[in-house]
Tab-separated table of C-alpha atoms and ligand atoms in Angstrom:
chain	number	residue	atom	x	y	z
A	14	MET	CA	-6.812	-11.736	-78.774
A	15	LYS	CA	-8.947	-13.936	-76.529
A	16	PRO	CA	-9.585	-17.275	-78.275
A	17	ILE	CA	-13.052	-17.645	-79.754
A	18	TYR	CA	-14.779	-20.963	-79.184
A	19	LEU	CA	-17.375	-21.886	-81.809
A	20	ASP	CA	-17.402	-25.647	-81.360
A	21	TYR	CA	-20.159	-26.094	-78.781
A	22	ASN	CA	-21.545	-29.189	-80.510
A	23	ALA	CA	-18.256	-30.968	-79.708
A	24	THR	CA	-18.407	-29.903	-76.078
A	25	ALA	CA	-19.504	-26.794	-74.224
A	26	PRO	CA	-17.501	-25.014	-71.521
A	27	LEU	CA	-18.658	-25.782	-68.000
A	28	LEU	CA	-21.446	-23.503	-66.753
A	29	PRO	CA	-20.846	-21.856	-63.351
A	30	GLN	CA	-24.152	-23.375	-62.185
A	31	ALA	CA	-22.792	-26.849	-62.918
A	32	LYS	CA	-19.455	-26.186	-61.251
A	33	GLU	CA	-21.116	-24.910	-58.090
A	34	ALA	CA	-23.370	-27.974	-57.859
A	35	MET	CA	-20.375	-30.272	-58.362
A	36	LEU	CA	-18.249	-28.556	-55.741
A	37	ALA	CA	-21.089	-28.893	-53.228
A	38	VAL	CA	-20.855	-32.704	-53.292
A	39	MET	CA	-17.193	-33.205	-54.054
A	40	ASP	CA	-15.658	-33.457	-50.622
A	41	ALA	CA	-17.853	-35.924	-48.743
A	42	PRO	CA	-17.574	-39.681	-49.372
A	43	MET	CA	-20.587	-40.156	-51.623
A	44	ASN	CA	-21.372	-43.736	-52.591
A	45	ALA	CA	-25.126	-43.873	-53.131
A	46	SER	CA	-25.169	-47.630	-52.456
A	47	SER	CA	-23.766	-47.345	-48.925
A	48	VAL	CA	-26.187	-47.918	-46.075
A	49	HIS	CA	-24.763	-45.357	-43.606
A	50	ARG	CA	-25.716	-41.704	-43.418
A	51	PHE	CA	-23.197	-40.630	-46.060
A	52	GLY	CA	-24.642	-43.175	-48.444
A	53	GLN	CA	-28.180	-42.093	-47.636
A	54	GLU	CA	-27.292	-38.488	-48.344
A	55	ALA	CA	-25.663	-39.522	-51.619
A	56	LYS	CA	-28.762	-41.508	-52.600
A	57	LYS	CA	-30.967	-38.519	-51.854
A	58	GLN	CA	-28.759	-36.241	-53.979
A	59	LEU	CA	-28.741	-38.819	-56.766
A	60	ASN	CA	-32.496	-39.211	-56.828
A	61	ASP	CA	-33.062	-35.450	-56.603
A	62	ALA	CA	-30.771	-35.049	-59.623
A	63	ARG	CA	-32.680	-37.772	-61.472
A	64	ALA	CA	-36.029	-36.080	-60.782
A	65	GLU	CA	-34.628	-32.697	-61.790
A	66	ILE	CA	-33.382	-33.943	-65.159
A	67	LEU	CA	-36.597	-35.857	-65.853
A	68	HIS	CA	-38.553	-32.703	-65.118
A	69	ALA	CA	-36.323	-30.565	-67.381
A	70	VAL	CA	-37.024	-32.835	-70.362
A	71	GLY	CA	-40.762	-33.316	-69.793
A	72	ALA	CA	-40.368	-36.845	-68.476
A	73	ASP	CA	-41.761	-36.637	-64.934
A	74	GLY	CA	-42.641	-40.125	-63.702
A	75	HIS	CA	-40.529	-41.908	-66.335
A	76	GLN	CA	-37.244	-43.756	-65.790
A	77	LEU	CA	-33.709	-42.373	-66.105
A	78	VAL	CA	-30.556	-44.492	-66.141
A	79	PHE	CA	-27.337	-42.570	-65.537
A	80	THR	CA	-24.421	-43.499	-67.787
A	81	ALA	CA	-20.901	-42.121	-68.254
A	82	SER	CA	-21.489	-40.762	-71.769
A	83	GLY	CA	-24.035	-40.288	-74.506
A	84	THR	CA	-22.114	-42.972	-76.360
A	85	GLU	CA	-22.804	-45.470	-73.576
A	86	ALA	CA	-26.487	-44.490	-73.356
A	87	ASN	CA	-26.882	-44.971	-77.125
A	88	ASN	CA	-25.192	-48.375	-76.992
A	89	LEU	CA	-27.523	-49.341	-74.149
A	90	ALA	CA	-30.618	-48.102	-76.001
A	91	LEU	CA	-29.932	-50.161	-79.110
A	92	GLN	CA	-29.442	-53.365	-77.139
A	93	ALA	CA	-31.761	-52.816	-74.173
A	94	LEU	CA	-35.011	-54.252	-75.466
A	95	PRO	CA	-35.078	-58.048	-75.523
A	96	ASP	CA	-38.270	-58.324	-77.611
A	97	VAL	CA	-36.969	-56.565	-80.695
A	98	ASP	CA	-36.746	-58.468	-83.986
A	99	THR	CA	-34.838	-55.834	-85.906
A	100	VAL	CA	-33.324	-52.372	-85.593
A	101	PHE	CA	-33.741	-49.459	-88.022
A	102	VAL	CA	-31.415	-46.448	-87.739
A	103	SER	CA	-31.075	-43.367	-89.904
A	104	ALA	CA	-28.055	-43.022	-92.154
A	105	ILE	CA	-26.977	-39.799	-90.431
A	106	GLU	CA	-26.679	-41.087	-86.861
A	107	HIS	CA	-23.579	-40.512	-84.758
A	108	PRO	CA	-21.024	-43.367	-84.949
A	109	CYS	CA	-22.040	-44.434	-81.432
A	110	ILE	CA	-25.356	-45.517	-82.978
A	111	LEU	CA	-24.030	-46.616	-86.362
A	112	LYS	CA	-21.343	-48.941	-85.006
A	113	PRO	CA	-23.493	-50.948	-82.571
A	114	ALA	CA	-26.232	-50.887	-85.231
A	115	ALA	CA	-23.855	-52.546	-87.699
A	116	ARG	CA	-23.137	-55.304	-85.184
A	117	LEU	CA	-26.889	-55.785	-84.767
A	118	LYS	CA	-27.253	-55.973	-88.570
A	119	ALA	CA	-29.582	-52.978	-88.463
A	120	SER	CA	-31.113	-51.550	-91.627
A	121	MET	CA	-30.470	-47.965	-92.646
A	122	ILE	CA	-33.213	-45.380	-93.191
A	123	PRO	CA	-32.149	-42.923	-95.929
A	124	VAL	CA	-32.416	-39.125	-95.674
A	125	ASP	CA	-33.244	-36.579	-98.383
A	126	SER	CA	-31.134	-33.653	-99.556
A	127	LYS	CA	-32.507	-31.498	-96.721
A	128	GLY	CA	-31.242	-34.034	-94.187
A	129	LEU	CA	-34.716	-35.295	-93.218
A	130	VAL	CA	-35.408	-39.016	-92.889
A	131	SER	CA	-37.536	-40.562	-95.602
A	132	LEU	CA	-40.817	-41.533	-93.937
A	133	LYS	CA	-41.778	-43.414	-97.094
A	134	ALA	CA	-38.670	-45.572	-96.875
A	135	LEU	CA	-39.282	-46.167	-93.164
A	136	GLU	CA	-42.854	-47.281	-93.824
A	137	LYS	CA	-41.675	-49.694	-96.521
A	138	MET	CA	-39.141	-51.154	-94.090
A	139	LEU	CA	-41.820	-51.627	-91.428
A	140	GLN	CA	-44.152	-53.269	-93.983
A	141	ALA	CA	-41.389	-55.592	-95.180
A	142	LEU	CA	-40.681	-56.666	-91.586
A	143	LYS	CA	-44.343	-57.631	-91.055
A	144	ALA	CA	-44.455	-59.436	-94.390
A	145	GLU	CA	-41.334	-61.417	-93.542
A	146	LYS	CA	-41.787	-62.131	-89.824
A	147	GLY	CA	-45.527	-61.817	-89.226
A	148	GLU	CA	-47.838	-59.284	-87.584
A	149	GLY	CA	-46.231	-59.543	-84.152
A	150	ALA	CA	-42.736	-58.639	-85.406
A	151	LYS	CA	-41.247	-55.683	-83.558
A	152	ALA	CA	-38.760	-53.084	-84.744
A	153	LEU	CA	-36.725	-50.602	-82.759
A	154	ILE	CA	-36.402	-47.343	-84.684
A	155	SER	CA	-33.515	-45.110	-83.592
A	156	ILE	CA	-33.526	-41.659	-85.167
A	157	MET	CA	-31.639	-38.710	-83.720
A	158	LEU	CA	-33.741	-35.704	-82.789
A	159	ALA	CA	-31.171	-33.282	-84.200
A	160	ASN	CA	-28.004	-33.873	-86.145
A	161	ASN	CA	-24.682	-32.853	-84.634
A	162	GLU	CA	-23.180	-31.684	-87.944
A	163	THR	CA	-26.042	-29.858	-89.673
A	164	GLY	CA	-28.409	-29.247	-86.752
A	165	VAL	CA	-31.321	-30.624	-88.831
A	166	ILE	CA	-34.261	-31.577	-86.603
A	167	GLN	CA	-36.220	-34.700	-87.511
A	168	PRO	CA	-40.052	-34.812	-87.673
A	169	MET	CA	-40.431	-36.901	-84.515
A	170	LYS	CA	-44.240	-36.578	-84.405
A	171	ASP	CA	-44.567	-38.187	-87.857
A	172	ILE	CA	-41.969	-40.837	-87.026
A	173	VAL	CA	-43.818	-41.811	-83.843
A	174	ALA	CA	-47.193	-41.878	-85.630
A	175	LEU	CA	-45.737	-44.307	-88.154
A	176	ALA	CA	-44.060	-46.406	-85.467
A	177	LEU	CA	-47.313	-46.692	-83.503
A	178	ASN	CA	-49.108	-48.017	-86.607
A	179	TYR	CA	-46.597	-50.853	-86.770
A	180	GLY	CA	-46.090	-51.434	-83.032
A	181	ALA	CA	-42.447	-50.351	-83.207
A	182	PHE	CA	-40.346	-48.909	-80.372
A	183	VAL	CA	-38.739	-45.483	-80.871
A	184	HIS	CA	-35.451	-44.249	-79.453
A	185	THR	CA	-34.054	-40.797	-80.117
A	186	ASP	CA	-30.543	-39.481	-79.606
A	187	ALA	CA	-31.242	-36.004	-78.214
A	188	VAL	CA	-27.646	-35.369	-77.138
A	189	GLN	CA	-27.466	-32.151	-79.169
A	190	CYS	CA	-30.861	-30.833	-78.097
A	191	LEU	CA	-30.791	-30.049	-74.386
A	192	GLY	CA	-30.910	-26.255	-73.960
A	193	LYS	CA	-31.304	-25.682	-77.701
A	194	ILE	CA	-34.874	-26.817	-78.357
A	195	LYS	CA	-37.712	-27.710	-76.003
A	196	LEU	CA	-37.579	-31.359	-75.020
A	197	ASP	CA	-40.837	-33.001	-74.011
A	198	PHE	CA	-40.387	-36.748	-73.667
A	199	ALA	CA	-44.022	-37.409	-72.693
A	200	GLU	CA	-45.430	-35.328	-75.523
A	201	MET	CA	-43.145	-36.973	-78.084
A	202	ASN	CA	-44.496	-40.314	-76.848
A	203	ILE	CA	-41.225	-42.108	-77.531
A	204	ASP	CA	-39.768	-45.079	-75.641
A	205	MET	CA	-36.194	-43.958	-74.994
A	206	MET	CA	-34.107	-40.795	-75.273
A	207	THR	CA	-30.378	-40.156	-74.853
A	208	LEU	CA	-28.948	-37.047	-73.159
A	209	SER	CA	-25.362	-35.981	-72.439
A	210	ALA	CA	-24.417	-33.277	-69.925
A	211	HIS	CA	-21.258	-31.938	-71.552
A	212	LYS	CA	-22.989	-30.871	-74.753
A	213	ALA	CA	-25.142	-28.462	-72.767
A	214	GLY	CA	-22.562	-26.899	-70.448
A	215	GLY	CA	-22.535	-29.678	-67.892
A	216	PRO	CA	-19.522	-31.801	-66.945
A	217	LEU	CA	-17.966	-34.646	-68.901
A	218	GLY	CA	-18.733	-38.082	-67.512
A	219	ALA	CA	-22.484	-37.767	-66.947
A	220	ALA	CA	-25.209	-38.725	-69.397
A	221	ALA	CA	-28.506	-40.567	-69.338
A	222	LEU	CA	-30.930	-42.856	-71.051
A	223	VAL	CA	-34.505	-41.771	-70.337
A	224	ALA	CA	-36.939	-44.673	-70.724
A	225	LYS	CA	-40.705	-44.875	-70.673
A	226	HIS	CA	-42.233	-45.813	-67.343
A	227	GLY	CA	-42.566	-49.605	-67.112
A	228	LEU	CA	-40.166	-50.384	-69.977
A	229	HIS	CA	-37.857	-53.195	-68.905
A	230	LEU	CA	-34.236	-52.764	-69.998
A	231	ARG	CA	-31.544	-55.382	-70.483
A	232	PRO	CA	-28.303	-54.042	-68.966
A	233	GLN	CA	-25.042	-53.843	-70.879
A	234	ILE	CA	-22.865	-53.321	-67.814
A	235	MET	CA	-23.467	-55.831	-65.049
A	236	GLY	CA	-22.182	-55.986	-61.507
A	237	GLY	CA	-23.667	-54.173	-58.519
A	238	GLY	CA	-27.344	-53.269	-58.362
A	239	GLN	CA	-26.907	-49.574	-59.166
A	240	GLU	CA	-29.459	-47.849	-61.362
A	241	LYS	CA	-31.991	-50.572	-60.562
A	242	ASN	CA	-29.665	-53.129	-62.172
A	243	TYR	CA	-29.864	-51.349	-65.535
A	244	ARG	CA	-26.294	-50.034	-65.327
A	245	ALA	CA	-23.851	-51.298	-62.740
A	246	GLY	CA	-21.055	-49.137	-61.351
A	247	THR	CA	-20.929	-46.530	-58.586
A	248	GLU	CA	-22.676	-43.402	-59.825
A	249	ASN	CA	-20.509	-40.341	-60.505
A	250	LEU	CA	-22.404	-38.089	-58.125
A	251	PRO	CA	-20.431	-34.842	-58.631
A	252	ALA	CA	-20.863	-35.045	-62.420
A	253	ILE	CA	-24.511	-36.057	-62.045
A	254	SER	CA	-25.155	-33.097	-59.725
A	255	GLY	CA	-23.565	-30.815	-62.316
A	256	PHE	CA	-25.735	-32.423	-65.001
A	257	ALA	CA	-28.921	-31.723	-63.007
A	258	ALA	CA	-27.987	-28.075	-62.378
A	259	THR	CA	-27.220	-27.711	-66.090
A	260	ALA	CA	-30.495	-29.269	-67.189
A	261	ARG	CA	-32.476	-27.006	-64.864
A	262	TYR	CA	-30.729	-23.880	-66.121
A	263	VAL	CA	-30.564	-24.526	-69.857
A	264	ALA	CA	-34.072	-25.971	-70.226
A	265	ALA	CA	-35.414	-22.696	-68.836
A	266	SER	CA	-33.355	-20.478	-71.204
A	267	LEU	CA	-33.096	-21.975	-74.677
A	268	ILE	CA	-30.514	-20.587	-77.113
A	269	ALA	CA	-32.007	-18.167	-79.678
A	270	PRO	CA	-31.185	-18.523	-83.407
A	271	ASN	CA	-30.704	-14.799	-84.124
A	272	LEU	CA	-26.870	-14.704	-84.110
A	273	ARG	CA	-26.599	-17.800	-86.298
A	274	ASP	CA	-29.140	-16.384	-88.759
A	275	GLU	CA	-27.332	-13.036	-88.881
A	276	MET	CA	-24.041	-14.829	-89.530
A	277	GLU	CA	-25.480	-16.900	-92.371
A	278	ALA	CA	-27.141	-13.838	-93.961
A	279	GLU	CA	-23.778	-12.072	-93.892
A	280	MET	CA	-22.041	-15.109	-95.400
A	281	GLN	CA	-24.558	-15.162	-98.253
A	282	LYS	CA	-23.809	-11.479	-98.920
A	283	ILE	CA	-20.037	-11.984	-98.909
A	284	TYR	CA	-20.138	-15.204	-100.936
A	285	PRO	CA	-23.455	-15.880	-102.731
A	286	ALA	CA	-22.265	-19.361	-103.721
A	287	VAL	CA	-21.948	-20.471	-100.096
A	288	ARG	CA	-23.613	-23.822	-99.428
A	289	ILE	CA	-25.407	-24.066	-96.094
A	290	PHE	CA	-26.387	-27.661	-95.381
A	291	GLY	CA	-29.890	-28.254	-94.032
A	292	LEU	CA	-30.937	-24.639	-94.638
A	293	GLU	CA	-34.349	-25.726	-95.959
A	294	ALA	CA	-35.153	-27.873	-92.908
A	295	PRO	CA	-35.897	-27.007	-89.268
A	296	ARG	CA	-32.536	-26.738	-87.492
A	297	LEU	CA	-31.034	-26.284	-84.045
A	298	PRO	CA	-30.637	-22.562	-83.301
A	299	ASN	CA	-26.863	-22.754	-82.767
A	300	THR	CA	-25.553	-24.837	-85.664
A	301	SER	CA	-24.343	-23.914	-89.111
A	302	CYS	CA	-22.648	-26.277	-91.551
A	303	VAL	CA	-21.196	-24.329	-94.471
A	304	ALA	CA	-19.032	-25.142	-97.453
A	305	ILE	CA	-16.771	-22.899	-99.463
A	306	ALA	CA	-16.216	-24.808	-102.686
A	307	ASP	CA	-12.540	-25.436	-103.435
A	308	ILE	CA	-11.168	-24.819	-99.928
A	309	PRO	CA	-10.828	-28.130	-98.050
A	310	ALA	CA	-12.125	-28.174	-94.483
A	311	GLU	CA	-8.622	-28.851	-93.107
A	312	THR	CA	-7.285	-25.685	-94.728
A	313	GLN	CA	-10.172	-23.698	-93.272
A	314	LEU	CA	-9.671	-25.171	-89.806
A	315	ILE	CA	-5.971	-24.313	-89.796
A	316	HIS	CA	-6.749	-20.795	-91.013
A	317	PHE	CA	-9.220	-20.249	-88.163
A	318	ASP	CA	-7.041	-21.952	-85.582
A	319	LEU	CA	-4.162	-19.618	-86.432
A	320	ALA	CA	-6.570	-16.746	-85.866
A	321	GLY	CA	-7.534	-18.173	-82.458
A	322	ILE	CA	-10.966	-19.387	-83.571
A	323	ALA	CA	-12.128	-22.949	-82.854
A	324	VAL	CA	-14.564	-24.471	-85.350
A	325	SER	CA	-14.734	-28.023	-86.628
A	326	ALA	CA	-15.043	-30.008	-89.810
A	327	GLY	CA	-18.323	-31.892	-89.855
A	328	ALA	CA	-18.006	-34.381	-87.034
A	329	ALA	CA	-15.002	-34.101	-84.720
A	330	CYS	CA	-13.106	-37.314	-85.328
A	331	SER	CA	-11.537	-38.939	-82.304
A	332	SER	CA	-8.364	-39.582	-84.295
A	333	GLY	CA	-8.018	-35.858	-85.018
A	334	LYS	CA	-8.287	-36.622	-88.734
A	335	VAL	CA	-10.905	-35.031	-90.920
A	336	ALA	CA	-12.882	-37.623	-92.872
A	337	VAL	CA	-15.557	-36.847	-95.452
A	338	SER	CA	-18.795	-36.567	-93.531
A	339	HIS	CA	-21.143	-39.545	-93.812
A	340	VAL	CA	-23.971	-37.153	-92.936
A	341	LEU	CA	-23.373	-34.846	-95.885
A	342	GLN	CA	-22.822	-37.830	-98.160
A	343	ALA	CA	-26.138	-39.344	-97.029
A	344	MET	CA	-27.765	-36.016	-97.954
A	345	GLY	CA	-26.400	-36.517	-101.468
A	346	ALA	CA	-23.736	-33.812	-101.272
A	347	PRO	CA	-21.019	-34.335	-103.870
A	348	GLU	CA	-17.702	-35.294	-102.282
A	349	ASP	CA	-15.947	-32.089	-103.339
A	350	SER	CA	-18.597	-30.015	-101.570
A	351	ALA	CA	-18.789	-32.280	-98.473
A	352	LYS	CA	-15.044	-32.172	-97.955
A	353	CYS	CA	-15.121	-28.370	-97.915
A	354	ALA	CA	-17.719	-28.089	-95.147
A	355	ILE	CA	-17.059	-26.758	-91.668
A	356	ARG	CA	-19.353	-26.630	-88.662
A	357	ILE	CA	-19.765	-23.487	-86.598
A	358	SER	CA	-21.682	-24.104	-83.388
A	359	PHE	CA	-22.563	-21.393	-80.863
A	360	GLY	CA	-23.263	-21.387	-77.171
A	361	ARG	CA	-25.600	-19.264	-75.107
A	362	HIS	CA	-22.725	-16.902	-74.282
A	363	THR	CA	-21.405	-16.448	-77.823
A	364	THR	CA	-21.354	-12.726	-78.649
A	365	ARG	CA	-22.063	-10.703	-81.786
A	366	GLU	CA	-18.505	-9.350	-81.514
A	367	GLU	CA	-17.097	-12.899	-81.706
A	368	ILE	CA	-19.164	-13.625	-84.810
A	369	LYS	CA	-17.970	-10.381	-86.375
A	370	ILE	CA	-14.355	-11.460	-85.857
A	371	PHE	CA	-15.133	-14.927	-87.230
A	372	LEU	CA	-16.688	-13.352	-90.339
A	373	THR	CA	-13.637	-11.141	-90.875
A	374	HIS	CA	-11.475	-14.262	-91.047
A	375	TRP	CA	-14.039	-16.111	-93.150
A	376	LYS	CA	-13.946	-13.223	-95.639
A	377	LYS	CA	-10.155	-13.536	-95.815
A	378	LEU	CA	-10.641	-17.132	-96.991
A	379	ILE	CA	-13.172	-16.057	-99.613
A	380	ASN	CA	-10.688	-13.456	-100.858
A	381	THR	CA	-8.281	-16.249	-101.741
A	382	LEU	CA	-10.787	-17.589	-104.316
A	383	PRO	CA	-10.654	-16.463	-107.950
A	384	ASN	CA	-13.466	-13.948	-108.620
A	385	SER	CA	-15.464	-16.320	-110.839
A	386	LYS	CA	-15.803	-18.827	-107.966
A	387	VAL	CA	-17.212	-16.268	-105.550
A	388	ILE	CA	-20.394	-15.787	-107.553
A	389	ALA	CA	-21.142	-19.352	-108.665
A	390	ALA	CA	-20.002	-22.533	-106.998
B	29	LIG	N1	-24.786	-38.387	-80.185
B	29	LIG	C1	-24.537	-37.234	-80.814
B	29	LIG	C2	-25.533	-36.697	-81.778
B	29	LIG	C3	-23.349	-36.539	-80.565
B	29	LIG	O1	-23.095	-35.395	-81.188
B	29	LIG	C4	-22.415	-37.108	-79.672
B	29	LIG	C5	-21.105	-36.447	-79.443
B	29	LIG	O2	-20.523	-35.870	-80.347
B	29	LIG	C6	-22.743	-38.292	-79.018
B	29	LIG	C7	-23.929	-38.908	-79.298
B	29	LIG	C8	-21.815	-38.915	-78.026
B	29	LIG	O3	-21.952	-38.262	-76.793
B	29	LIG	P1	-20.782	-38.373	-75.692
B	29	LIG	O4	-19.710	-37.429	-76.111
B	29	LIG	O5	-21.452	-37.961	-74.410
B	29	LIG	O6	-20.336	-39.783	-75.670
């Protein structure tokens, strides 16, 4: 049987459009900082790619700094604004926000059981900052647009409205969103946004921090004057070209939620006690985080892997170990439920047939449960 890949939120297979764009610039010497004709051509390609990506995410006329990963762009975002007194991040951010945030002694915004940030708690934090440091005190709020484990989409309009009342900056990690939901940087009226090509079918090694026009950034990587001094290092033009082709293609054909919804409806029929995290909130169309009580995620992963099906347990840990998800814990999920959750994430080319096969193997797992557990968790 052909392996079935249902782990698109970890990384998506390379789109042919991306590969073609990469191959087109792979052979020539392409250093965009060189003065000669090769360099000029590289610079043109680089700036065309920049404009293309900005356009795809509704950010025409704004700035875009290319980085090597979403991780790097998030690290840059948290430390880029010199006039910030404090940083607020949500409790369900990716570790590449949470770890730099910890170093910056950031405060954590809690989420509710649906996985949505508490606007009340955020407002209290903003009020406390003003009370402590005076009216001019400035916060940077970093809240992901959609969560990588549950797919829950945050109410960015309400977050920005609140931030504007308190003069705070807003950054969003939109790494999981490109090609899944419409991205409109200008309409969101945020200050910074992170993107990463490989989550959308582009190559590894290309990502970006989009920043509001006129916002001055403090670089994290210094050296040459690339990226207007915001990020030194020769730009990875083949990967960036692949990123631009990806952004153009996926922004014009967003993934539909129908297959995911059909799968979840079927799961609820097979096993009424199934727990689907974030079900009551708006979610990405391709993501499903589901727990079968009493079967640890590792056991489920091995079961599916033996059947040739790739899914993941909550967040994919770089160590290959499965830890209890901080996201599900922040949503108040009891540990025994959180440790039994797996993430199924689709791509635009996932087929109904593949989901049918996945469900057959999922049912086999359910059949290992005693009857009483199938009805009530
Ligand atoms: N942010 C989120 C929400 C992610 O899911 C990931 C990757 O899993 C990242 C950031 C990091 O992106 P990259 O793999 O490009 O470093």
